[in-house]
Amino acid sequence: MRKIVSSRKLGFALLAFTALTSPALAQDAATDESGDIPEILVTAQFREQNLQDTPLAITAINSEILEARGQTSVADVAAQAPNVTLAPQGQQNGSGLIAFIRGVGQTDFNFALEPGVGMYVDDVYIPTLTGSLLDLMDLDRVEVLRGPQGTLAGRNSIGGAIKLFSVRPKGDGSGSMQLTYGSYNRIDARGMADFSIVPDKLAARVSAVAKTRKGFVKRLDYGLTHPGSGVPSNTTNSDAVLGRLGGQNYVAGKLALKWTPSDTIEVNI
């Protein structure tokens, strides 16, 4: 009789311990200005699911929240994703992103090495750090999957995966345009147009962004600014400014097509 009572107590103790130590499902959705969590549909498991019902450690940010917070670079996403560090790499190595999730990532921009955090644009993999500092241009949402995510995202997603999903064409004739001017002759322009080519059959969406800004760090010719140092000058004129660092200058565009030949078929390019 004593053994039965003790085994029951042991069973209850094990059950309580299991309940306390079972991993919680971690889904994060950035709240809007009213403090409510909007319903966000994600495709982390390759089917549409509500973010709160997806059994993954995932953070999803939709386009409305990105616009409300003025976030235009993928590096800004780390502000609302826990255990995620996203930072631009040094400019001497080109425009790139150094991503770490749960302490796993890659800092070497060598093309022979692939990052520990997978970067995907519409489920297309970007295999290098260089060129991965992407603009959040006309996106539907951003999904950050904390790793390891090798089963869903592939072998190079040990730390996790960052997925960007573009807005699909609607053919509703909508459009938008934004212009920004700031210090150091900063000029930002972004816009999009959504229109129908064949009504109810073929729709297109064109979006573009352009950014330019003068660098805020001057590179000076040491030999010209210190004539008695014995260091040779790198310029033949009297201007000691060789260039600037911290500047920005790029133009990007995107074209999306949606063909719906029937009610059960949809082709997106």
PDB file of C-alpha atoms in Angstrom:
ATOM      1  CA  MET A   1       0.000   0.000   0.000  1.00  0.00           C
ATOM      2  CA  ARG A   2       2.830   2.335   0.776  1.00  0.00           C
ATOM      3  CA  LYS A   3       4.419   1.619  -2.589  1.00  0.00           C
ATOM      4  CA  ILE A   4       1.214   2.507  -4.453  1.00  0.00           C
ATOM      5  CA  VAL A   5       0.875   5.847  -2.654  1.00  0.00           C
ATOM      6  CA  SER A   6       4.516   6.716  -3.242  1.00  0.00           C
ATOM      7  CA  SER A   7       4.278   5.814  -6.925  1.00  0.00           C
ATOM      8  CA  ARG A   8       1.212   8.052  -7.305  1.00  0.00           C
ATOM      9  CA  LYS A   9       3.070  10.916  -5.679  1.00  0.00           C
ATOM     10  CA  LEU A  10       6.017  10.287  -7.948  1.00  0.00           C
ATOM     11  CA  GLY A  11       3.723  10.232 -10.984  1.00  0.00           C
ATOM     12  CA  PHE A  12       2.101  13.531 -10.010  1.00  0.00           C
ATOM     13  CA  ALA A  13       5.533  15.065  -9.415  1.00  0.00           C
ATOM     14  CA  LEU A  14       6.775  13.946 -12.831  1.00  0.00           C
ATOM     15  CA  LEU A  15       3.598  15.267 -14.482  1.00  0.00           C
ATOM     16  CA  ALA A  16       3.977  18.642 -12.785  1.00  0.00           C
ATOM     17  CA  PHE A  17       7.658  18.814 -13.700  1.00  0.00           C
ATOM     18  CA  THR A  18       6.868  17.999 -17.343  1.00  0.00           C
ATOM     19  CA  ALA A  19       4.193  20.694 -17.461  1.00  0.00           C
ATOM     20  CA  LEU A  20       6.584  23.277 -16.066  1.00  0.00           C
ATOM     21  CA  THR A  21       9.506  22.392 -18.326  1.00  0.00           C
ATOM     22  CA  SER A  22       7.673  21.832 -21.631  1.00  0.00           C
ATOM     23  CA  PRO A  23       8.797  24.419 -24.218  1.00  0.00           C
ATOM     24  CA  ALA A  24       6.377  27.230 -24.902  1.00  0.00           C
ATOM     25  CA  LEU A  25       5.410  28.124 -28.437  1.00  0.00           C
ATOM     26  CA  ALA A  26       7.064  31.462 -29.145  1.00  0.00           C
ATOM     27  CA  GLN A  27       5.238  33.573 -31.692  1.00  0.00           C
ATOM     28  CA  ASP A  28       5.784  37.303 -31.705  1.00  0.00           C
ATOM     29  CA  ALA A  29       3.768  39.903 -33.582  1.00  0.00           C
ATOM     30  CA  ALA A  30       4.569  43.576 -33.358  1.00  0.00           C
ATOM     31  CA  THR A  31       1.625  45.535 -32.000  1.00  0.00           C
ATOM     32  CA  ASP A  32       0.064  48.452 -33.793  1.00  0.00           C
ATOM     33  CA  GLU A  33      -0.399  51.961 -32.373  1.00  0.00           C
ATOM     34  CA  SER A  34      -3.573  50.965 -30.495  1.00  0.00           C
ATOM     35  CA  GLY A  35      -1.714  48.204 -28.642  1.00  0.00           C
ATOM     36  CA  ASP A  36      -3.639  45.392 -30.323  1.00  0.00           C
ATOM     37  CA  ILE A  37      -1.926  42.499 -32.080  1.00  0.00           C
ATOM     38  CA  PRO A  38      -3.184  42.356 -35.673  1.00  0.00           C
ATOM     39  CA  GLU A  39      -3.854  39.054 -37.393  1.00  0.00           C
ATOM     40  CA  ILE A  40      -0.835  38.173 -39.528  1.00  0.00           C
ATOM     41  CA  LEU A  41      -0.794  35.218 -41.913  1.00  0.00           C
ATOM     42  CA  VAL A  42       2.600  33.537 -42.339  1.00  0.00           C
ATOM     43  CA  THR A  43       3.888  30.745 -44.579  1.00  0.00           C
ATOM     44  CA  ALA A  44       6.814  29.556 -42.461  1.00  0.00           C
ATOM     45  CA  GLN A  45       5.577  25.966 -42.824  1.00  0.00           C
ATOM     46  CA  PHE A  46       4.776  26.469 -46.541  1.00  0.00           C
ATOM     47  CA  ARG A  47       1.064  26.924 -45.948  1.00  0.00           C
ATOM     48  CA  GLU A  48      -0.918  29.949 -44.794  1.00  0.00           C
ATOM     49  CA  GLN A  49      -1.356  30.001 -41.021  1.00  0.00           C
ATOM     50  CA  ASN A  50      -2.228  32.554 -38.396  1.00  0.00           C
ATOM     51  CA  LEU A  51       0.961  33.665 -36.669  1.00  0.00           C
ATOM     52  CA  GLN A  52      -0.442  32.830 -33.235  1.00  0.00           C
ATOM     53  CA  ASP A  53      -1.240  29.266 -34.341  1.00  0.00           C
ATOM     54  CA  THR A  54       2.191  28.489 -35.845  1.00  0.00           C
ATOM     55  CA  PRO A  55       4.268  26.183 -33.570  1.00  0.00           C
ATOM     56  CA  LEU A  56       7.586  27.919 -34.288  1.00  0.00           C
ATOM     57  CA  ALA A  57       9.773  30.550 -32.661  1.00  0.00           C
ATOM     58  CA  ILE A  58       8.839  33.213 -35.189  1.00  0.00           C
ATOM     59  CA  THR A  59       8.498  36.983 -35.347  1.00  0.00           C
ATOM     60  CA  ALA A  60       6.423  38.474 -38.153  1.00  0.00           C
ATOM     61  CA  ILE A  61       6.059  42.144 -39.084  1.00  0.00           C
ATOM     62  CA  ASN A  62       3.528  43.201 -41.685  1.00  0.00           C
ATOM     63  CA  SER A  63       3.755  46.159 -44.064  1.00  0.00           C
ATOM     64  CA  GLU A  64       1.525  48.412 -41.953  1.00  0.00           C
ATOM     65  CA  ILE A  65       3.813  48.130 -38.938  1.00  0.00           C
ATOM     66  CA  LEU A  66       6.938  48.648 -41.077  1.00  0.00           C
ATOM     67  CA  GLU A  67       5.450  51.833 -42.522  1.00  0.00           C
ATOM     68  CA  ALA A  68       4.256  53.122 -39.145  1.00  0.00           C
ATOM     69  CA  ARG A  69       7.764  52.720 -37.709  1.00  0.00           C
ATOM     70  CA  GLY A  70       9.542  54.106 -40.760  1.00  0.00           C
ATOM     71  CA  GLN A  71      11.626  50.956 -41.213  1.00  0.00           C
ATOM     72  CA  THR A  72      13.058  50.695 -44.729  1.00  0.00           C
ATOM     73  CA  SER A  73      16.087  48.415 -44.249  1.00  0.00           C
ATOM     74  CA  VAL A  74      16.199  44.764 -43.261  1.00  0.00           C
ATOM     75  CA  ALA A  75      18.649  45.731 -40.493  1.00  0.00           C
ATOM     76  CA  ASP A  76      15.802  47.608 -38.776  1.00  0.00           C
ATOM     77  CA  VAL A  77      13.865  44.379 -38.230  1.00  0.00           C
ATOM     78  CA  ALA A  78      16.076  43.420 -35.280  1.00  0.00           C
ATOM     79  CA  ALA A  79      14.430  46.189 -33.238  1.00  0.00           C
ATOM     80  CA  GLN A  80      11.367  43.996 -32.624  1.00  0.00           C
ATOM     81  CA  ALA A  81      12.813  40.472 -32.896  1.00  0.00           C
ATOM     82  CA  PRO A  82      14.310  38.953 -29.712  1.00  0.00           C
ATOM     83  CA  ASN A  83      17.676  37.149 -29.858  1.00  0.00           C
ATOM     84  CA  VAL A  84      18.335  38.694 -33.276  1.00  0.00           C
ATOM     85  CA  THR A  85      21.259  40.974 -34.202  1.00  0.00           C
ATOM     86  CA  LEU A  86      21.334  42.571 -37.653  1.00  0.00           C
ATOM     87  CA  ALA A  87      24.063  45.064 -38.540  1.00  0.00           C
ATOM     88  CA  PRO A  88      25.485  46.428 -41.816  1.00  0.00           C
ATOM     89  CA  GLN A  89      28.970  45.157 -42.603  1.00  0.00           C
ATOM     90  CA  GLY A  90      31.903  47.497 -43.194  1.00  0.00           C
ATOM     91  CA  GLN A  91      31.556  49.623 -46.312  1.00  0.00           C
ATOM     92  CA  GLN A  92      34.919  48.528 -47.661  1.00  0.00           C
ATOM     93  CA  ASN A  93      33.355  45.102 -48.219  1.00  0.00           C
ATOM     94  CA  GLY A  94      30.265  46.375 -50.005  1.00  0.00           C
ATOM     95  CA  SER A  95      26.642  46.559 -48.975  1.00  0.00           C
ATOM     96  CA  GLY A  96      26.014  43.530 -46.798  1.00  0.00           C
ATOM     97  CA  LEU A  97      24.295  42.341 -43.664  1.00  0.00           C
ATOM     98  CA  ILE A  98      25.834  40.566 -40.673  1.00  0.00           C
ATOM     99  CA  ALA A  99      23.053  38.509 -39.103  1.00  0.00           C
ATOM    100  CA  PHE A 100      23.161  36.574 -35.838  1.00  0.00           C
ATOM    101  CA  ILE A 101      20.225  34.674 -34.350  1.00  0.00           C
ATOM    102  CA  ARG A 102      20.627  32.958 -31.006  1.00  0.00           C
ATOM    103  CA  GLY A 103      24.373  33.551 -31.203  1.00  0.00           C
ATOM    104  CA  VAL A 104      24.826  31.815 -34.561  1.00  0.00           C
ATOM    105  CA  GLY A 105      25.861  33.754 -37.651  1.00  0.00           C
ATOM    106  CA  GLN A 106      28.719  34.714 -39.934  1.00  0.00           C
ATOM    107  CA  THR A 107      30.938  37.802 -40.137  1.00  0.00           C
ATOM    108  CA  ASP A 108      33.261  36.774 -42.984  1.00  0.00           C
ATOM    109  CA  PHE A 109      32.118  38.193 -46.336  1.00  0.00           C
ATOM    110  CA  ASN A 110      34.239  35.685 -48.272  1.00  0.00           C
ATOM    111  CA  PHE A 111      32.183  34.261 -51.149  1.00  0.00           C
ATOM    112  CA  ALA A 112      33.441  30.779 -50.268  1.00  0.00           C
ATOM    113  CA  LEU A 113      31.568  30.942 -46.954  1.00  0.00           C
ATOM    114  CA  GLU A 114      27.816  30.978 -46.552  1.00  0.00           C
ATOM    115  CA  PRO A 115      25.995  32.696 -43.690  1.00  0.00           C
ATOM    116  CA  GLY A 116      24.653  30.849 -40.664  1.00  0.00           C
ATOM    117  CA  VAL A 117      21.373  32.741 -40.987  1.00  0.00           C
ATOM    118  CA  GLY A 118      19.521  32.117 -44.239  1.00  0.00           C
ATOM    119  CA  MET A 119      18.180  35.140 -46.134  1.00  0.00           C
ATOM    120  CA  TYR A 120      15.260  34.576 -48.491  1.00  0.00           C
ATOM    121  CA  VAL A 121      13.334  36.893 -50.819  1.00  0.00           C
ATOM    122  CA  ASP A 122      10.067  35.270 -51.897  1.00  0.00           C
ATOM    123  CA  ASP A 123      11.631  31.927 -50.892  1.00  0.00           C
ATOM    124  CA  VAL A 124      14.689  32.530 -53.119  1.00  0.00           C
ATOM    125  CA  TYR A 125      17.909  32.009 -51.133  1.00  0.00           C
ATOM    126  CA  ILE A 126      20.683  34.634 -51.021  1.00  0.00           C
ATOM    127  CA  PRO A 127      23.925  32.696 -50.391  1.00  0.00           C
ATOM    128  CA  THR A 128      26.340  35.540 -49.483  1.00  0.00           C
ATOM    129  CA  LEU A 129      26.620  38.336 -46.950  1.00  0.00           C
ATOM    130  CA  THR A 130      27.540  40.869 -49.625  1.00  0.00           C
ATOM    131  CA  GLY A 131      24.419  42.277 -51.221  1.00  0.00           C
ATOM    132  CA  SER A 132      22.109  41.034 -48.465  1.00  0.00           C
ATOM    133  CA  LEU A 133      21.476  44.459 -46.880  1.00  0.00           C
ATOM    134  CA  LEU A 134      18.125  44.702 -48.621  1.00  0.00           C
ATOM    135  CA  ASP A 135      15.647  47.549 -48.819  1.00  0.00           C
ATOM    136  CA  LEU A 136      12.161  46.723 -47.525  1.00  0.00           C
ATOM    137  CA  MET A 137      10.578  47.736 -50.812  1.00  0.00           C
ATOM    138  CA  ASP A 138       6.875  47.038 -51.282  1.00  0.00           C
ATOM    139  CA  LEU A 139       6.747  44.073 -48.909  1.00  0.00           C
ATOM    140  CA  ASP A 140       3.747  42.244 -47.546  1.00  0.00           C
ATOM    141  CA  ARG A 141       5.582  41.008 -44.448  1.00  0.00           C
ATOM    142  CA  VAL A 142       8.918  39.961 -42.956  1.00  0.00           C
ATOM    143  CA  GLU A 143       9.267  36.663 -41.101  1.00  0.00           C
ATOM    144  CA  VAL A 144      12.151  35.976 -38.708  1.00  0.00           C
ATOM    145  CA  LEU A 145      12.441  32.283 -37.807  1.00  0.00           C
ATOM    146  CA  ARG A 146      14.727  31.610 -34.872  1.00  0.00           C
ATOM    147  CA  GLY A 147      16.743  28.471 -35.405  1.00  0.00           C
ATOM    148  CA  PRO A 148      17.831  25.950 -36.024  1.00  0.00           C
ATOM    149  CA  GLN A 149      15.598  25.934 -39.092  1.00  0.00           C
ATOM    150  CA  GLY A 150      17.360  23.374 -41.277  1.00  0.00           C
ATOM    151  CA  THR A 151      14.223  21.269 -41.729  1.00  0.00           C
ATOM    152  CA  LEU A 152      12.163  24.106 -43.234  1.00  0.00           C
ATOM    153  CA  ALA A 153      14.756  26.535 -44.581  1.00  0.00           C
ATOM    154  CA  GLY A 154      17.784  24.427 -45.540  1.00  0.00           C
ATOM    155  CA  ARG A 155      21.259  23.577 -44.331  1.00  0.00           C
ATOM    156  CA  ASN A 156      22.522  27.180 -44.001  1.00  0.00           C
ATOM    157  CA  SER A 157      19.884  28.196 -41.471  1.00  0.00           C
ATOM    158  CA  ILE A 158      21.494  26.918 -38.285  1.00  0.00           C
ATOM    159  CA  GLY A 159      20.871  30.208 -36.504  1.00  0.00           C
ATOM    160  CA  GLY A 160      17.540  30.761 -38.224  1.00  0.00           C
ATOM    161  CA  ALA A 161      16.088  32.366 -41.319  1.00  0.00           C
ATOM    162  CA  ILE A 162      14.905  35.799 -42.415  1.00  0.00           C
ATOM    163  CA  LYS A 163      12.227  35.753 -45.111  1.00  0.00           C
ATOM    164  CA  LEU A 164      10.929  38.720 -47.088  1.00  0.00           C
ATOM    165  CA  PHE A 165       7.658  38.402 -48.997  1.00  0.00           C
ATOM    166  CA  SER A 166       6.595  40.855 -51.703  1.00  0.00           C
ATOM    167  CA  VAL A 167       3.077  42.164 -52.171  1.00  0.00           C
ATOM    168  CA  ARG A 168       1.238  40.257 -54.872  1.00  0.00           C
ATOM    169  CA  PRO A 169      -0.466  42.222 -57.650  1.00  0.00           C
ATOM    170  CA  LYS A 170      -4.148  42.955 -57.155  1.00  0.00           C
ATOM    171  CA  GLY A 171      -5.001  44.825 -60.351  1.00  0.00           C
ATOM    172  CA  ASP A 172      -6.993  47.442 -58.439  1.00  0.00           C
ATOM    173  CA  GLY A 173      -5.361  50.518 -59.994  1.00  0.00           C
ATOM    174  CA  SER A 174      -3.778  51.658 -56.728  1.00  0.00           C
ATOM    175  CA  GLY A 175      -0.503  53.515 -56.353  1.00  0.00           C
ATOM    176  CA  SER A 176       1.633  55.492 -53.943  1.00  0.00           C
ATOM    177  CA  MET A 177       4.646  57.829 -53.877  1.00  0.00           C
ATOM    178  CA  GLN A 178       6.937  58.963 -51.048  1.00  0.00           C
ATOM    179  CA  LEU A 179       9.674  61.606 -51.062  1.00  0.00           C
ATOM    180  CA  THR A 180      12.129  62.400 -48.268  1.00  0.00           C
ATOM    181  CA  TYR A 181      14.766  65.109 -47.972  1.00  0.00           C
ATOM    182  CA  GLY A 182      17.244  65.425 -45.138  1.00  0.00           C
ATOM    183  CA  SER A 183      20.727  66.321 -43.991  1.00  0.00           C
ATOM    184  CA  TYR A 184      23.804  65.686 -46.179  1.00  0.00           C
ATOM    185  CA  ASN A 185      21.617  66.118 -49.265  1.00  0.00           C
ATOM    186  CA  ARG A 186      19.634  63.014 -48.446  1.00  0.00           C
ATOM    187  CA  ILE A 187      16.963  62.264 -51.038  1.00  0.00           C
ATOM    188  CA  ASP A 188      14.749  59.174 -50.773  1.00  0.00           C
ATOM    189  CA  ALA A 189      12.056  58.312 -53.282  1.00  0.00           C
ATOM    190  CA  ARG A 190       9.877  55.223 -53.366  1.00  0.00           C
ATOM    191  CA  GLY A 191       6.680  54.378 -55.158  1.00  0.00           C
ATOM    192  CA  MET A 192       4.523  51.649 -56.594  1.00  0.00           C
ATOM    193  CA  ALA A 193       1.724  51.161 -59.121  1.00  0.00           C
ATOM    194  CA  ASP A 194      -0.708  48.244 -59.257  1.00  0.00           C
ATOM    195  CA  PHE A 195      -2.793  47.831 -62.404  1.00  0.00           C
ATOM    196  CA  SER A 196      -4.659  45.271 -64.465  1.00  0.00           C
ATOM    197  CA  ILE A 197      -3.409  44.189 -67.913  1.00  0.00           C
ATOM    198  CA  VAL A 198      -6.222  41.729 -68.644  1.00  0.00           C
ATOM    199  CA  PRO A 199      -9.208  42.229 -66.312  1.00  0.00           C
ATOM    200  CA  ASP A 200      -9.560  39.375 -63.793  1.00  0.00           C
ATOM    201  CA  LYS A 201      -6.793  37.438 -65.573  1.00  0.00           C
ATOM    202  CA  LEU A 202      -3.451  39.258 -65.598  1.00  0.00           C
ATOM    203  CA  ALA A 203      -2.317  41.918 -63.122  1.00  0.00           C
ATOM    204  CA  ALA A 204       1.015  43.691 -62.669  1.00  0.00           C
ATOM    205  CA  ARG A 205       2.668  45.607 -59.855  1.00  0.00           C
ATOM    206  CA  VAL A 206       5.694  47.851 -60.420  1.00  0.00           C
ATOM    207  CA  SER A 207       7.662  49.267 -57.481  1.00  0.00           C
ATOM    208  CA  ALA A 208      10.910  51.220 -57.276  1.00  0.00           C
ATOM    209  CA  VAL A 209      13.137  52.958 -54.747  1.00  0.00           C
ATOM    210  CA  ALA A 210      16.057  55.393 -55.034  1.00  0.00           C
ATOM    211  CA  LYS A 211      18.258  56.664 -52.209  1.00  0.00           C
ATOM    212  CA  THR A 212      21.181  59.055 -52.226  1.00  0.00           C
ATOM    213  CA  ARG A 213      23.083  60.741 -49.400  1.00  0.00           C
ATOM    214  CA  LYS A 214      26.474  62.401 -49.168  1.00  0.00           C
ATOM    215  CA  GLY A 215      28.948  60.741 -46.844  1.00  0.00           C
ATOM    216  CA  PHE A 216      29.417  62.338 -43.430  1.00  0.00           C
ATOM    217  CA  VAL A 217      33.077  61.232 -42.908  1.00  0.00           C
ATOM    218  CA  LYS A 218      35.793  62.919 -44.981  1.00  0.00           C
ATOM    219  CA  ARG A 219      38.828  60.936 -46.149  1.00  0.00           C
ATOM    220  CA  LEU A 220      41.809  63.297 -46.101  1.00  0.00           C
ATOM    221  CA  ASP A 221      45.165  62.990 -47.811  1.00  0.00           C
ATOM    222  CA  TYR A 222      47.624  62.680 -44.918  1.00  0.00           C
ATOM    223  CA  GLY A 223      50.618  63.707 -46.992  1.00  0.00           C
ATOM    224  CA  LEU A 224      48.858  66.922 -48.052  1.00  0.00           C
ATOM    225  CA  THR A 225      47.526  67.822 -44.605  1.00  0.00           C
ATOM    226  CA  HIS A 226      50.917  67.035 -42.950  1.00  0.00           C
ATOM    227  CA  PRO A 227      53.562  68.257 -45.418  1.00  0.00           C
ATOM    228  CA  GLY A 228      56.484  67.657 -43.043  1.00  0.00           C
ATOM    229  CA  SER A 229      55.652  64.035 -42.265  1.00  0.00           C
ATOM    230  CA  GLY A 230      57.465  62.527 -45.245  1.00  0.00           C
ATOM    231  CA  VAL A 231      54.326  60.630 -46.319  1.00  0.00           C
ATOM    232  CA  PRO A 232      53.780  60.963 -50.081  1.00  0.00           C
ATOM    233  CA  SER A 233      50.598  62.614 -51.286  1.00  0.00           C
ATOM    234  CA  ASN A 234      47.991  60.643 -53.193  1.00  0.00           C
ATOM    235  CA  THR A 235      46.590  63.599 -55.094  1.00  0.00           C
ATOM    236  CA  THR A 236      47.975  66.087 -57.581  1.00  0.00           C
ATOM    237  CA  ASN A 237      45.711  69.009 -56.703  1.00  0.00           C
ATOM    238  CA  SER A 238      45.402  71.138 -53.598  1.00  0.00           C
ATOM    239  CA  ASP A 239      42.193  69.496 -52.377  1.00  0.00           C
ATOM    240  CA  ALA A 240      42.976  67.259 -49.411  1.00  0.00           C
ATOM    241  CA  VAL A 241      39.567  65.525 -49.478  1.00  0.00           C
ATOM    242  CA  LEU A 242      39.977  62.181 -51.250  1.00  0.00           C
ATOM    243  CA  GLY A 243      36.387  61.095 -50.721  1.00  0.00           C
ATOM    244  CA  ARG A 244      33.674  60.483 -48.157  1.00  0.00           C
ATOM    245  CA  LEU A 245      32.469  57.529 -46.119  1.00  0.00           C
ATOM    246  CA  GLY A 246      28.954  56.815 -44.903  1.00  0.00           C
ATOM    247  CA  GLY A 247      27.259  57.827 -48.123  1.00  0.00           C
ATOM    248  CA  GLN A 248      24.511  56.014 -49.923  1.00  0.00           C
ATOM    249  CA  ASN A 249      23.536  55.803 -53.565  1.00  0.00           C
ATOM    250  CA  TYR A 250      21.402  53.072 -55.122  1.00  0.00           C
ATOM    251  CA  VAL A 251      18.357  52.500 -57.296  1.00  0.00           C
ATOM    252  CA  ALA A 252      16.223  49.353 -57.232  1.00  0.00           C
ATOM    253  CA  GLY A 253      13.110  48.180 -59.005  1.00  0.00           C
ATOM    254  CA  LYS A 254      10.748  45.233 -58.962  1.00  0.00           C
ATOM    255  CA  LEU A 255       8.090  43.892 -61.320  1.00  0.00           C
ATOM    256  CA  ALA A 256       5.494  41.352 -60.182  1.00  0.00           C
ATOM    257  CA  LEU A 257       2.957  39.590 -62.400  1.00  0.00           C
ATOM    258  CA  LYS A 258      -0.050  37.508 -61.350  1.00  0.00           C
ATOM    259  CA  TRP A 259      -1.902  35.320 -63.827  1.00  0.00           C
ATOM    260  CA  THR A 260      -5.157  33.655 -62.798  1.00  0.00           C
ATOM    261  CA  PRO A 261      -6.403  31.547 -65.726  1.00  0.00           C
ATOM    262  CA  SER A 262      -9.071  29.916 -63.541  1.00  0.00           C
ATOM    263  CA  ASP A 263     -10.479  29.987 -60.033  1.00  0.00           C
ATOM    264  CA  THR A 264      -8.145  27.185 -58.928  1.00  0.00           C
ATOM    265  CA  ILE A 265      -4.865  28.266 -60.587  1.00  0.00           C
ATOM    266  CA  GLU A 266      -2.712  31.283 -59.728  1.00  0.00           C
ATOM    267  CA  VAL A 267       0.741  31.896 -61.192  1.00  0.00           C
ATOM    268  CA  ASN A 268       2.998  34.566 -59.636  1.00  0.00           C
ATOM    269  CA  ILE A 269       6.211  35.758 -61.254  1.00  0.00           C
TER     270      ILE A 269
END
